[in-house]
mmCIF file with all atom_site columns, C-alpha atoms in Angstrom:
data_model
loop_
_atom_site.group_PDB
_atom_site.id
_atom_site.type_symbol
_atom_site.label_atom_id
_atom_site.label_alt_id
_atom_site.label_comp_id
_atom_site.label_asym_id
_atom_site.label_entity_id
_atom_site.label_seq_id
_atom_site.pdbx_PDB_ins_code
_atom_site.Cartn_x
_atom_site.Cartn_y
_atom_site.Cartn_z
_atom_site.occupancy
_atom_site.B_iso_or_equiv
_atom_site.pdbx_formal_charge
_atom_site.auth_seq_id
_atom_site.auth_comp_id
_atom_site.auth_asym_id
_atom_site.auth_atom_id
_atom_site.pdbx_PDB_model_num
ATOM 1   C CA . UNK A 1 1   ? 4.331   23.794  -1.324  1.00 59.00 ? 1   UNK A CA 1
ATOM 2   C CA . UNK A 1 2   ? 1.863   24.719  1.715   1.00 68.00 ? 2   UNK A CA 1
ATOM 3   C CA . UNK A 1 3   ? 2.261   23.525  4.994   1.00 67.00 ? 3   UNK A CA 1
ATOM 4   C CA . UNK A 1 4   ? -0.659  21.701  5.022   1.00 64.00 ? 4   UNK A CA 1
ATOM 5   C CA . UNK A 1 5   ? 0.680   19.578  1.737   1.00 68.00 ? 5   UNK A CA 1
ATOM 6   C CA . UNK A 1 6   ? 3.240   18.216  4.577   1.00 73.00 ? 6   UNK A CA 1
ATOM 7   C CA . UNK A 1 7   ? 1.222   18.210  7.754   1.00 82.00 ? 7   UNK A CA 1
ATOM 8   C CA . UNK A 1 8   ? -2.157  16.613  7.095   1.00 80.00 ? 8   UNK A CA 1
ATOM 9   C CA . UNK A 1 9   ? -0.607  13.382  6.129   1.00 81.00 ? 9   UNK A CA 1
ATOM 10  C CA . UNK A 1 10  ? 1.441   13.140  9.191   1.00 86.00 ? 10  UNK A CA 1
ATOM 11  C CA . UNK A 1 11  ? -1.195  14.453  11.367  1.00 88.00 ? 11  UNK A CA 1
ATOM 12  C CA . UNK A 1 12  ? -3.480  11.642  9.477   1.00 88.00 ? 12  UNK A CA 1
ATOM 13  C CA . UNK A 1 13  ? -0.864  8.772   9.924   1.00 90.00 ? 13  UNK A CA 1
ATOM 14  C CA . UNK A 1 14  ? 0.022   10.683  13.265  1.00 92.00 ? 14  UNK A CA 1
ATOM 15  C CA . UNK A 1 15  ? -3.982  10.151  14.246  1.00 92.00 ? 15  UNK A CA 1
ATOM 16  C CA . UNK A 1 16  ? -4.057  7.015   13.045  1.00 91.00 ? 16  UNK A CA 1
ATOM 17  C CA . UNK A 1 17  ? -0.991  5.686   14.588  1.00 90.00 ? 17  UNK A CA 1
ATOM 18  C CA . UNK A 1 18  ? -2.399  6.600   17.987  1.00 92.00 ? 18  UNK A CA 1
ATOM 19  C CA . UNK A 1 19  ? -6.076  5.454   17.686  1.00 90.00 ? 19  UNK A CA 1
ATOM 20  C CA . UNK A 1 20  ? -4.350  2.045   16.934  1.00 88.00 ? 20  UNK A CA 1
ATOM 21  C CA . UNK A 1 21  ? -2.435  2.425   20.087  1.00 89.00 ? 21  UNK A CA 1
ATOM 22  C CA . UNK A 1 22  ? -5.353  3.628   22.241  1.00 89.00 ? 22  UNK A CA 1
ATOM 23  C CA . UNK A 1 23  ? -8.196  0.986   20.446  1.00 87.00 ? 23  UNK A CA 1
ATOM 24  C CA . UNK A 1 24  ? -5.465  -1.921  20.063  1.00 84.00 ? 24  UNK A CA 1
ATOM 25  C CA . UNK A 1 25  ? -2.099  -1.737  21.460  1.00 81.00 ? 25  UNK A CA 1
ATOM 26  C CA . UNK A 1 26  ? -2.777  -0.236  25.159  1.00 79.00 ? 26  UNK A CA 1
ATOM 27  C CA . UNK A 1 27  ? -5.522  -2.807  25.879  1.00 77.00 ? 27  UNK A CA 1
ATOM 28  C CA . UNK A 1 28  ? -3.879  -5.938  24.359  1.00 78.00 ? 28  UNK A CA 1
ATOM 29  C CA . UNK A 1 29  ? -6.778  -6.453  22.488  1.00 76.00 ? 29  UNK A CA 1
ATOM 30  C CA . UNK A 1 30  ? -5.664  -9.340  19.922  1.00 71.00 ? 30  UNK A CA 1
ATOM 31  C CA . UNK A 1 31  ? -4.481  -11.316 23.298  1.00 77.00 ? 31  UNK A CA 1
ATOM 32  C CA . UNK A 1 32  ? -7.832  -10.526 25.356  1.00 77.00 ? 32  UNK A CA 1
ATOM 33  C CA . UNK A 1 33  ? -10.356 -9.468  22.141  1.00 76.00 ? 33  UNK A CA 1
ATOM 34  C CA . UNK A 1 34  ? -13.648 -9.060  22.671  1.00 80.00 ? 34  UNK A CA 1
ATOM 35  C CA . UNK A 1 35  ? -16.603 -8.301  19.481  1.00 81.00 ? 35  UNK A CA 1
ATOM 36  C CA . UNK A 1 36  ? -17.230 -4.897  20.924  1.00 83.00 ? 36  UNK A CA 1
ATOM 37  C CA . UNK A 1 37  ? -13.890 -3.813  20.847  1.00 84.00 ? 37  UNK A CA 1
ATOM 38  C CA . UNK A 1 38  ? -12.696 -5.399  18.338  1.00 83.00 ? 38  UNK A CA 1
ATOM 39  C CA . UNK A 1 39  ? -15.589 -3.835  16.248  1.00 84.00 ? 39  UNK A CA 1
ATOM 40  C CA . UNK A 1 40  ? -14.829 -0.197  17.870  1.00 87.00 ? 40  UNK A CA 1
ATOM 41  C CA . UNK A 1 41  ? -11.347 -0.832  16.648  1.00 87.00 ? 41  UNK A CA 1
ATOM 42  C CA . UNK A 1 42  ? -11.906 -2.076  13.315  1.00 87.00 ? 42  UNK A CA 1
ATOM 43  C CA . UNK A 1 43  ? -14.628 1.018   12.682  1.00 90.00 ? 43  UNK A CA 1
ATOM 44  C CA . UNK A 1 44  ? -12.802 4.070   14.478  1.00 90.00 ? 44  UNK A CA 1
ATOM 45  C CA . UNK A 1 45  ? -9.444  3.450   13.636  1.00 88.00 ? 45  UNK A CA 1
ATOM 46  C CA . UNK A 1 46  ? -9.154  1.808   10.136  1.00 89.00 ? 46  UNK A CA 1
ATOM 47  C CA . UNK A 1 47  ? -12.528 2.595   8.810   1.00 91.00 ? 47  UNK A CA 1
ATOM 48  C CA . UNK A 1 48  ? -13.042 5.993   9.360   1.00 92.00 ? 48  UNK A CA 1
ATOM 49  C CA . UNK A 1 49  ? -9.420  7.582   10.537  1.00 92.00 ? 49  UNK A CA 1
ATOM 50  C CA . UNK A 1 50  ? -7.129  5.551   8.137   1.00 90.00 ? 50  UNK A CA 1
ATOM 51  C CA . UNK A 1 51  ? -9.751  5.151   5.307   1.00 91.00 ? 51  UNK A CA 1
ATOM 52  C CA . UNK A 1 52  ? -12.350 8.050   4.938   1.00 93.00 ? 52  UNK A CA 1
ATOM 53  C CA . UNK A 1 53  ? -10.263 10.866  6.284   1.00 92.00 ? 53  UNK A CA 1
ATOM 54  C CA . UNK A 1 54  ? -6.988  9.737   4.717   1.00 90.00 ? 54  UNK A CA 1
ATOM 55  C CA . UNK A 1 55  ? -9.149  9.506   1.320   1.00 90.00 ? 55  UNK A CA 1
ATOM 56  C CA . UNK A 1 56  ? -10.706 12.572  1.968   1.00 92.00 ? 56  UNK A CA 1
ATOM 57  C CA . UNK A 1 57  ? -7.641  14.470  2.442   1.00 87.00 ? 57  UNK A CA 1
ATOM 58  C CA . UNK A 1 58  ? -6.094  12.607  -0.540  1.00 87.00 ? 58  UNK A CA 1
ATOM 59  C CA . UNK A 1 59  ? -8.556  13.870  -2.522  1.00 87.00 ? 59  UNK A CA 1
ATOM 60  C CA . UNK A 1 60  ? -8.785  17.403  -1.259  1.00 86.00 ? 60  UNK A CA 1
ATOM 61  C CA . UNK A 1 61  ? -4.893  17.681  -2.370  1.00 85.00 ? 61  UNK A CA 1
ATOM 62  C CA . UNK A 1 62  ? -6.258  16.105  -5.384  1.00 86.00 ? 62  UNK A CA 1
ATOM 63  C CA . UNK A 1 63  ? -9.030  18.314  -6.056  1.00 88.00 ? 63  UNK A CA 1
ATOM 64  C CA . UNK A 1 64  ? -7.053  21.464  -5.126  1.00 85.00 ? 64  UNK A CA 1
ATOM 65  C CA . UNK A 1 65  ? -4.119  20.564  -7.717  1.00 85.00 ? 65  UNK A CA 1
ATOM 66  C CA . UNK A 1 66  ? -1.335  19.906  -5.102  1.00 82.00 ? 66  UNK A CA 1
ATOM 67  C CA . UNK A 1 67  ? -1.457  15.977  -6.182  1.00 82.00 ? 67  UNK A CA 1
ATOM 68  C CA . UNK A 1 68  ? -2.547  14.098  -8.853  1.00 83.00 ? 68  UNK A CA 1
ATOM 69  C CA . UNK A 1 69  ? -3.990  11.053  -9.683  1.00 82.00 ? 69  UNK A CA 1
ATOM 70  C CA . UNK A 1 70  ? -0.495  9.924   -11.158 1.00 83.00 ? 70  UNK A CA 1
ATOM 71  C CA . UNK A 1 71  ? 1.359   10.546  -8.226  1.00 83.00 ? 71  UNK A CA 1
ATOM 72  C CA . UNK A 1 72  ? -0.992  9.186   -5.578  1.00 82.00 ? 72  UNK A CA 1
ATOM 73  C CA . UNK A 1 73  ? -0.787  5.772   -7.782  1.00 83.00 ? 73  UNK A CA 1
ATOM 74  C CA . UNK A 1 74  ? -3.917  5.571   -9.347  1.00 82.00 ? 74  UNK A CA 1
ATOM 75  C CA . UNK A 1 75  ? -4.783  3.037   -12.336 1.00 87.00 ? 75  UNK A CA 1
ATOM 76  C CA . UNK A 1 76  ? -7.576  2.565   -14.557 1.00 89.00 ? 76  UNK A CA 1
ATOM 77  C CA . UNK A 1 77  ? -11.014 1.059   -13.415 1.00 90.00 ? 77  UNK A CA 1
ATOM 78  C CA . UNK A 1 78  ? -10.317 -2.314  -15.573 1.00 94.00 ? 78  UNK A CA 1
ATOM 79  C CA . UNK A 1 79  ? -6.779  -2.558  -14.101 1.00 93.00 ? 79  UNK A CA 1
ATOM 80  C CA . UNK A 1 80  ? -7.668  -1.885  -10.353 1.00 89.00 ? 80  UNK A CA 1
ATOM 81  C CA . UNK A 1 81  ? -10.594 -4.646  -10.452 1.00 94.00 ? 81  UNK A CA 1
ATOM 82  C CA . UNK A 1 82  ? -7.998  -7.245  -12.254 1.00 96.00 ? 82  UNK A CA 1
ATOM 83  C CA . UNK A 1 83  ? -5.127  -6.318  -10.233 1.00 93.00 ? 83  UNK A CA 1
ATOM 84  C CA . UNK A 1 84  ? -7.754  -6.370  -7.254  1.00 90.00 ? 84  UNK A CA 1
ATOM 85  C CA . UNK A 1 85  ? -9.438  -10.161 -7.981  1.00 95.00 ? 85  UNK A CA 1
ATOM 86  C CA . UNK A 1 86  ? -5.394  -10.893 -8.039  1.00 96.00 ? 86  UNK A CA 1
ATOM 87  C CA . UNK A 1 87  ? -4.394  -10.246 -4.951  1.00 91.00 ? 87  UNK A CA 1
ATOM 88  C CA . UNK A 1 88  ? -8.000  -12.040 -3.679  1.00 88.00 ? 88  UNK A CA 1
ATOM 89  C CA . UNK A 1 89  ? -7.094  -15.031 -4.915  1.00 93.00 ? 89  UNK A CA 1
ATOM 90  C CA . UNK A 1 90  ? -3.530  -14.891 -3.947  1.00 95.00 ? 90  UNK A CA 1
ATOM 91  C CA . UNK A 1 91  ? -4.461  -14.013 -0.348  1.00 88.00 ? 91  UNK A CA 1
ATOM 92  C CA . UNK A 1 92  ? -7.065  -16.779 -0.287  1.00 87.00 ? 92  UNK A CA 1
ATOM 93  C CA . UNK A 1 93  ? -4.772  -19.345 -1.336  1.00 92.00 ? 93  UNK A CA 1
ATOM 94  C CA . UNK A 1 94  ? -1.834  -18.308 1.133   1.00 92.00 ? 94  UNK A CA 1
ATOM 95  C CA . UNK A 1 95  ? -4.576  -18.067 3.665   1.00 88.00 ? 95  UNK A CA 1
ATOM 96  C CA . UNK A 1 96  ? -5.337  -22.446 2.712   1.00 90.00 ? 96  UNK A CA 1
ATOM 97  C CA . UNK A 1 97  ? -1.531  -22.942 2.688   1.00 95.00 ? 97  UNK A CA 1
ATOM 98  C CA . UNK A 1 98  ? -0.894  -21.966 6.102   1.00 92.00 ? 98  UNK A CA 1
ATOM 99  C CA . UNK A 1 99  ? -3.650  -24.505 7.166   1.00 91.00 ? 99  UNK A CA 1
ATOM 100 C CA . UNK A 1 100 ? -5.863  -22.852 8.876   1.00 89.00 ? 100 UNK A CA 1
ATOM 101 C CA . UNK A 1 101 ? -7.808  -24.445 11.976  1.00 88.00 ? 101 UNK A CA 1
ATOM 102 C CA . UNK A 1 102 ? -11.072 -24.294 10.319  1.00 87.00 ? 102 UNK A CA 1
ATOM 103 C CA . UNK A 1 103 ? -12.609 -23.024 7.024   1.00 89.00 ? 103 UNK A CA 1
ATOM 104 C CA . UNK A 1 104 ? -15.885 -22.801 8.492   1.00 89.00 ? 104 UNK A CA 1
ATOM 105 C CA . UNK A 1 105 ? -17.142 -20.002 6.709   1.00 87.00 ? 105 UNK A CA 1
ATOM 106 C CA . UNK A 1 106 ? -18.194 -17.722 9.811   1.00 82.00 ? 106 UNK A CA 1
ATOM 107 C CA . UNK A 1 107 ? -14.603 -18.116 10.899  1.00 82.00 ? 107 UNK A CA 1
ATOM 108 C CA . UNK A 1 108 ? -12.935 -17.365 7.622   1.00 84.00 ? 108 UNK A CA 1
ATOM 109 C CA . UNK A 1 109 ? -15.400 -14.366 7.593   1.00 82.00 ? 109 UNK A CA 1
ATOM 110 C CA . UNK A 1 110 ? -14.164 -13.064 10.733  1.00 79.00 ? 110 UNK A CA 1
ATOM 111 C CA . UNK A 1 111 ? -10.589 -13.356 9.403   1.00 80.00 ? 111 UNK A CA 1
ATOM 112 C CA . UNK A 1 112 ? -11.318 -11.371 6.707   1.00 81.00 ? 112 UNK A CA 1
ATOM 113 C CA . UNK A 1 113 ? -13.628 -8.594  8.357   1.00 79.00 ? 113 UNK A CA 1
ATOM 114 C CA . UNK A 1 114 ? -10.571 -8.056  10.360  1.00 80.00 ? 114 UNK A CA 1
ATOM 115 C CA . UNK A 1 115 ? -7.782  -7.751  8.035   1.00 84.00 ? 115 UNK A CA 1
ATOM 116 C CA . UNK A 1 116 ? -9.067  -6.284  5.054   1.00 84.00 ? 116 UNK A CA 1
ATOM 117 C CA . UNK A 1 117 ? -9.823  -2.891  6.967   1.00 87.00 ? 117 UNK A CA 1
ATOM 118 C CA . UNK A 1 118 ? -6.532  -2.965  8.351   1.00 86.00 ? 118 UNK A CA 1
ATOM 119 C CA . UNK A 1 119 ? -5.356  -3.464  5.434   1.00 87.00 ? 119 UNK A CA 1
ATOM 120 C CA . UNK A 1 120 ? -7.283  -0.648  3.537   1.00 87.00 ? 120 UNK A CA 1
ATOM 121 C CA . UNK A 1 121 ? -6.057  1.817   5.965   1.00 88.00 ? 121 UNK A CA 1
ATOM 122 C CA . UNK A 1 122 ? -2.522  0.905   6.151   1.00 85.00 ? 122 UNK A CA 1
ATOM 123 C CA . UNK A 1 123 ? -1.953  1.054   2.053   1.00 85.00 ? 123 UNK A CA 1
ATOM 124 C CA . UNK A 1 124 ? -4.251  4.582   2.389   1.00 84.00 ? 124 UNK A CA 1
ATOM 125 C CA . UNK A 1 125 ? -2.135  6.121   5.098   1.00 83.00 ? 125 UNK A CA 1
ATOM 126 C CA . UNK A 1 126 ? 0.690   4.877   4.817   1.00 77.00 ? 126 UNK A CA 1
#
């Protein structure tokens, strides 16, 4: 095993961890957001450190023969889009349970444009 098999995940989650600090935490921005920086947050942190670098070094270890595609948890096409419309329609109907203040579709949108990078990046990284 190489050293960089062990340290470019933790420097990736170690990256990540403090982007989300410096672009969430540090500047309470859920209690005080504001469309710019929620939007910097959103893009910089989850989008492109915890999703397109994590991937990319994900599949570099792939690529190189240090991981593969078994270990890292990948599935078929067919299963991932099943498994994937699943959990959609699971999350949407929690999402109505909790009763949400409005289902106006700009605000639902918002919701979602929100959590599903978060999301992305936190199953990639993590």
């Amino acid at each position: 095993m190489r050293r960089s098999d062990l340290f470019a995940p933790l420097g990736i989650y170690l990256l990540w961890t403090i982007g989300t600090y410096l672009l969430e935490g540090r500047i309470n921005l859920l209690q005080e957001p504001t469309p710019a920086g929620r939007t910097i947050y959103i893009l910089v942190t989850n989008i492109i450190i915890g999703t397109v670098i994590a991937l990319w070094i994900l599949g570099s270890r792939v690529r190189s023969g240090a991981l593969n595609e078994k270990q890292i948890g990948a599935q078929p096409a067919k299963r991932t889009v099943a498994v994937s419309l699943v959990a959609v329609m699971l999350g949407f109907g929690f999402f109505l349970l909790q009763k949400p203040v409005s289902l106006n579709p700009l605000v639902v949108w918002n919701v979602f444009s929100q959590v599903l990078p978060v999301t992305i990046a936190e199953v990639v990284v993590c």
